[in-house]
Amino acid sequence: MLNHELDRLFQALADPTRRGLVERLTRGPASVSELAAPLPITLAAVVQHLQALEACGLVRTEKVGRVRTCRIEPAGLRAAEDWLRERRTAWERKLDRLADVLDEEE
Amino acid sequence: MLNHELDRLFQALADPTRRGLVERLTRGPASVSELAAPLPITLAAVVQHLQALEACGLVRTEKVGRVRTCRIEPAGLRAAEDWLRERRTAWERKLDRLADVLDEEE
């Protein structure tokens, strides 16, 4: 994944309303109006958040007739997760090698 | 982890310079000037990025004499990773249940 794509992905996740939408969609697909109904913001604001989630690959939407249905796009979640896991495991391997060196010196 | 802490964490990760600093620190601790040396930005800008990484729990710094040493804080990486993994696996469980229902209907 390119640097500017990761920028957009983490930027999209940095907002509590957008994380709430992601969380709701992991329980199943929903229409834009179903997503907006419980939220204390305007429909236009929800649409904007959904566009940000779609642009970075976390959500996929499809319009049939007058209803736009939104689904989670697990590849987006996985891309962000992979980036974090790779850095964490790199650090853990580094710590393990350090422990080995200390063992040898004993 | 609280919502505003996740906001700060993902916000910190949404910048390529800050992700670069995290990446560098997974290879081992470094002083602020070692971190700044290869970067095309001012020392003050590096310090600001490090403060953002420290505030959200991705980096820990310690000053001994005149040298500030920076280390990765793996708990920060893990917190962001956990949030993403929990949502992804919730969605995968949902898909599995859906597949079961379809199997039963056949």
Coordinates of N, CA, C and O in Angstrom, one line a residue, chain A residues 2-4 6-8 10-11 13-16 18-20 22-23 25-29 58 71-74 76-78 80-81 83-88 90-92 94-95, chain B residues 2-4 6-8 10-11 13-16 18-20 22-23 25-29 58 71-74 76-78 80-81 83-88 90-92 94-95:
Chain A
L2 N 0.5 2.2 -0.8 CA 1.3 3.4 -1.0 C 1.2 4.4 0.3 O 0.1 4.3 1.0
N3 N 2.2 5.2 0.5 CA 2.2 6.1 1.6 C 0.9 7.0 1.7 O 0.3 7.1 2.7
H4 N 0.5 7.6 0.6 CA -0.6 8.5 0.6 C -1.9 7.7 0.8 O -2.9 8.2 1.3
L6 N -2.1 5.0 2.8 CA -2.1 4.8 4.3 C -2.4 6.1 5.0 O -3.1 6.0 6.0
D7 N -2.0 7.2 4.5 CA -2.4 8.5 5.1 C -3.9 8.6 5.2 O -4.5 8.9 6.2
R8 N -4.6 8.4 4.0 CA -6.0 8.5 3.9 C -6.7 7.5 4.8 O -7.8 7.8 5.4
F10 N -5.6 5.9 7.6 CA -5.5 6.2 9.1 C -6.3 7.5 9.4 O -6.8 7.6 10.5
Q11 N -6.2 8.5 8.4 CA -7.0 9.7 8.6 C -8.5 9.4 8.8 O -9.2 9.9 9.6
L13 N -9.8 6.7 9.9 CA -10.0 6.0 11.2 C -9.9 6.9 12.4 O -10.2 6.6 13.5
A14 N -9.4 8.2 12.1 CA -9.1 9.1 13.2 C -10.3 9.8 13.7 O -10.3 10.7 14.5
D15 N -11.5 9.5 13.2 CA -12.7 10.2 13.5 C -13.7 9.2 14.2 O -14.0 8.1 13.6
P16 N -14.2 9.6 15.3 CA -15.1 8.6 16.1 C -16.4 8.3 15.3 O -16.9 7.2 15.4
R18 N -16.7 8.1 12.0 CA -16.4 7.2 11.0 C -16.1 5.8 11.6 O -16.4 4.8 11.0
R19 N -15.4 5.8 12.7 CA -15.1 4.4 13.3 C -16.5 3.8 13.7 O -16.6 2.6 13.6
G20 N -17.4 4.6 14.2 CA -18.8 4.1 14.5 C -19.5 3.5 13.3 O -20.1 2.5 13.4
V22 N -18.0 2.2 10.7 CA -17.3 1.0 10.4 C -17.8 -0.1 11.3 O -18.1 -1.2 10.9
E23 N -17.9 0.2 12.6 CA -18.3 -0.8 13.6 C -19.7 -1.2 13.3 O -20.0 -2.4 13.3
L25 N -21.2 -1.3 10.4 CA -21.2 -2.1 9.1 C -20.6 -3.5 9.3 O -20.8 -4.4 8.5
T26 N -19.8 -3.7 10.3 CA -19.2 -5.0 10.6 C -20.4 -5.9 11.1 O -20.2 -7.2 11.1
R27 N -21.5 -5.4 11.5 CA -22.7 -6.2 11.9 C -23.6 -6.5 10.7 O -24.5 -7.2 10.8
G28 N -23.2 -6.0 9.5 CA -24.0 -6.3 8.3 C -24.2 -5.0 7.5 O -24.1 -3.9 8.0
P29 N -24.5 -5.2 6.2 CA -24.7 -4.1 5.3 C -25.9 -3.2 5.8 O -26.8 -3.7 6.5
L58 N -12.3 1.4 3.0 CA -12.8 0.8 4.2 C -14.3 0.3 4.0 O -14.8 -0.5 4.7
R71 N -21.4 -1.5 2.6 CA -20.8 -2.7 3.2 C -19.4 -2.4 3.6 O -18.8 -1.6 3.1
I72 N -19.0 -3.2 4.6 CA -17.6 -3.1 5.0 C -16.7 -3.7 3.9 O -17.1 -4.6 3.2
E73 N -15.5 -3.1 3.8 CA -14.5 -3.7 2.8 C -13.4 -4.2 3.7 O -12.5 -3.4 4.1
P74 N -13.4 -5.5 4.0 CA -12.4 -6.0 5.0 C -10.9 -5.8 4.5 O -10.1 -5.7 5.4
G76 N -9.6 -3.2 3.5 CA -9.1 -1.9 4.1 C -8.7 -2.1 5.5 O -7.6 -1.6 5.9
L77 N -9.5 -2.7 6.3 CA -9.2 -3.0 7.7 C -7.9 -3.8 7.8 O -7.0 -3.5 8.6
R78 N -7.8 -4.8 6.9 CA -6.6 -5.7 6.9 C -5.3 -4.9 6.5 O -4.3 -5.1 7.1
A80 N -4.5 -1.7 7.1 CA -4.1 -0.9 8.2 C -3.5 -1.9 9.3 O -2.5 -1.6 9.9
E81 N -4.2 -3.0 9.5 CA -3.8 -3.9 10.5 C -2.4 -4.5 10.2 O -1.6 -4.6 11.1
W83 N 0.0 -3.2 8.4 CA 1.0 -2.2 8.6 C 1.5 -2.2 10.1 O 2.6 -2.2 10.4
L84 N 0.5 -2.1 11.0 CA 0.8 -2.1 12.4 C 1.4 -3.4 12.9 O 2.4 -3.3 13.6
R85 N 0.9 -4.5 12.4 CA 1.4 -5.8 12.9 C 2.9 -6.0 12.5 O 3.7 -6.4 13.2
E86 N 3.2 -5.6 11.2 CA 4.6 -5.7 10.7 C 5.5 -4.9 11.5 O 6.6 -5.4 11.8
R87 N 5.2 -3.7 11.9 CA 6.1 -2.9 12.8 C 6.2 -3.5 14.2 O 7.3 -3.5 14.7
R88 N 5.1 -3.9 14.7 CA 5.1 -4.5 16.1 C 6.0 -5.7 16.1 O 6.8 -5.9 17.0
A90 N 8.4 -6.6 14.0 CA 9.8 -6.2 13.7 C 10.4 -5.8 15.1 O 11.5 -6.2 15.4
W91 N 9.7 -5.0 15.9 CA 10.2 -4.6 17.2 C 10.4 -5.8 18.1 O 11.3 -5.9 18.8
E92 N 9.4 -6.7 18.1 CA 9.5 -7.9 19.0 C 10.7 -8.8 18.6 O 11.4 -9.3 19.4
K94 N 13.4 -7.7 17.2 CA 14.6 -7.0 17.6 C 14.8 -7.2 19.1 O 16.0 -7.4 19.5
L95 N 13.8 -7.2 19.9 CA 13.9 -7.5 21.4 C 14.4 -8.9 21.6 O 15.3 -9.1 22.5
Chain B
L2 N -10.2 4.7 25.1 CA -11.2 5.6 24.9 C -11.2 6.2 23.5 O -10.2 6.2 22.8
N3 N -12.4 6.7 23.0 CA -12.6 7.2 21.7 C -11.6 8.3 21.3 O -11.0 8.2 20.3
H4 N -11.4 9.2 22.3 CA -10.5 10.3 21.9 C -9.0 9.9 21.9 O -8.2 10.5 21.2
L6 N -8.2 6.9 20.7 CA -8.1 6.2 19.4 C -8.0 7.3 18.3 O -7.3 7.2 17.3
D7 N -8.7 8.4 18.5 CA -8.6 9.6 17.5 C -7.2 10.0 17.4 O -6.6 10.1 16.3
R8 N -6.5 10.2 18.5 CA -5.1 10.7 18.5 C -4.2 9.7 17.9 O -3.2 10.0 17.2
F10 N -4.8 7.2 15.7 CA -4.9 7.0 14.2 C -4.5 8.3 13.5 O -3.9 8.3 12.5
Q11 N -4.8 9.5 14.2 CA -4.3 10.8 13.7 C -2.8 10.8 13.6 O -2.2 11.2 12.6
L13 N -0.9 8.3 13.2 CA -0.4 7.3 12.2 C -0.7 7.8 10.7 O -0.3 7.2 9.8
A14 N -1.5 8.9 10.6 CA -2.0 9.4 9.3 C -0.9 10.3 8.6 O -1.2 10.8 7.6
D15 N 0.2 10.4 9.2 CA 1.3 11.2 8.6 C 2.5 10.4 8.2 O 3.0 9.6 9.1
P16 N 3.0 10.5 7.0 CA 4.1 9.6 6.5 C 5.4 9.8 7.3 O 6.1 8.9 7.5
R18 N 5.6 10.7 10.5 CA 5.5 10.0 11.8 C 5.5 8.5 11.6 O 6.1 7.8 12.4
R19 N 4.9 7.9 10.5 CA 5.0 6.5 10.3 C 6.5 6.1 10.1 O 6.9 5.1 10.5
G20 N 7.2 7.0 9.4 CA 8.6 6.7 9.1 C 9.4 6.7 10.5 O 10.3 5.8 10.6
V22 N 8.2 5.9 13.4 CA 7.8 4.6 14.1 C 8.6 3.4 13.5 O 9.1 2.6 14.2
E23 N 8.6 3.4 12.1 CA 9.3 2.4 11.4 C 10.8 2.3 11.8 O 11.4 1.3 12.1
L25 N 12.1 3.4 14.6 CA 12.3 3.0 16.0 C 12.0 1.6 16.2 O 12.5 1.0 17.3
T26 N 11.3 0.9 15.3 CA 11.2 -0.6 15.5 C 12.5 -1.3 15.2 O 12.6 -2.4 15.6
R27 N 13.5 -0.6 14.6 CA 14.8 -1.2 14.5 C 15.7 -0.9 15.7 O 16.8 -1.4 15.7
G28 N 15.2 -0.2 16.7 CA 16.0 0.1 17.9 C 15.8 1.5 18.3 O 15.5 2.4 17.5
P29 N 16.1 1.8 19.6 CA 16.1 3.2 20.1 C 17.0 4.1 19.4 O 18.0 3.7 18.8
L58 N 2.6 5.9 21.2 CA 3.3 5.1 20.2 C 4.8 5.1 20.5 O 5.5 4.2 20.1
R71 N 12.1 5.5 22.1 CA 11.9 4.1 21.9 C 10.5 3.9 21.4 O 9.6 4.7 21.7
I72 N 10.2 2.8 20.7 CA 8.9 2.4 20.3 C 8.1 1.9 21.6 O 8.7 1.4 22.5
E73 N 6.8 2.2 21.6 CA 6.0 1.7 22.7 C 5.0 0.7 22.1 O 4.0 1.1 21.5
P74 N 5.3 -0.6 22.2 CA 4.6 -1.5 21.4 C 3.1 -1.6 21.8 O 2.2 -2.0 21.0
G76 N 1.1 0.8 22.1 CA 0.3 1.8 21.2 C 0.0 1.1 19.9 O -1.1 1.1 19.4
L77 N 1.0 0.5 19.3 CA 0.8 -0.2 18.0 C -0.3 -1.3 18.2 O -1.2 -1.5 17.4
R78 N -0.2 -2.0 19.4 CA -1.1 -3.1 19.6 C -2.5 -2.6 19.8 O -3.5 -3.3 19.4
A80 N -4.0 0.0 18.4 CA -4.6 0.3 17.1 C -4.9 -1.0 16.4 O -6.0 -1.2 15.7
E81 N -3.9 -1.9 16.4 CA -4.1 -3.2 15.7 C -5.3 -4.0 16.3 O -6.1 -4.6 15.5
W83 N -8.0 -2.8 17.7 CA -9.3 -2.2 17.3 C -9.6 -2.7 15.9 O -10.8 -3.1 15.6
L84 N -8.6 -2.7 15.0 CA -8.9 -3.1 13.6 C -9.2 -4.6 13.5 O -10.2 -5.0 12.8
R85 N -8.5 -5.4 14.3 CA -8.7 -6.9 14.2 C -10.0 -7.3 14.7 O -10.7 -8.1 14.1
E86 N -10.5 -6.6 15.8 CA -11.8 -6.9 16.4 C -12.9 -6.7 15.4 O -13.8 -7.4 15.3
R87 N -12.8 -5.5 14.7 CA -13.8 -5.2 13.7 C -13.8 -6.2 12.5 O -14.8 -6.6 12.0
R88 N -12.6 -6.5 12.0 CA -12.4 -7.4 10.9 C -13.0 -8.8 11.3 O -13.7 -9.4 10.5
A90 N -15.2 -9.5 13.6 CA -16.6 -9.4 13.8 C -17.3 -9.6 12.4 O -18.3 -10.4 12.3
W91 N -16.7 -9.0 11.4 CA -17.3 -9.1 10.1 C -17.1 -10.5 9.5 O -18.1 -11.0 8.9
E92 N -16.0 -11.1 9.8 CA -15.8 -12.5 9.2 C -16.7 -13.5 9.9 O -17.3 -14.4 9.3
K94 N -19.7 -12.7 11.1 CA -21.0 -12.4 10.5 C -21.1 -13.1 9.1 O -22.2 -13.7 8.8
L95 N -20.1 -13.1 8.3 CA -20.1 -13.8 7.0 C -20.3 -15.3 7.2 O -21.0 -15.9 6.4

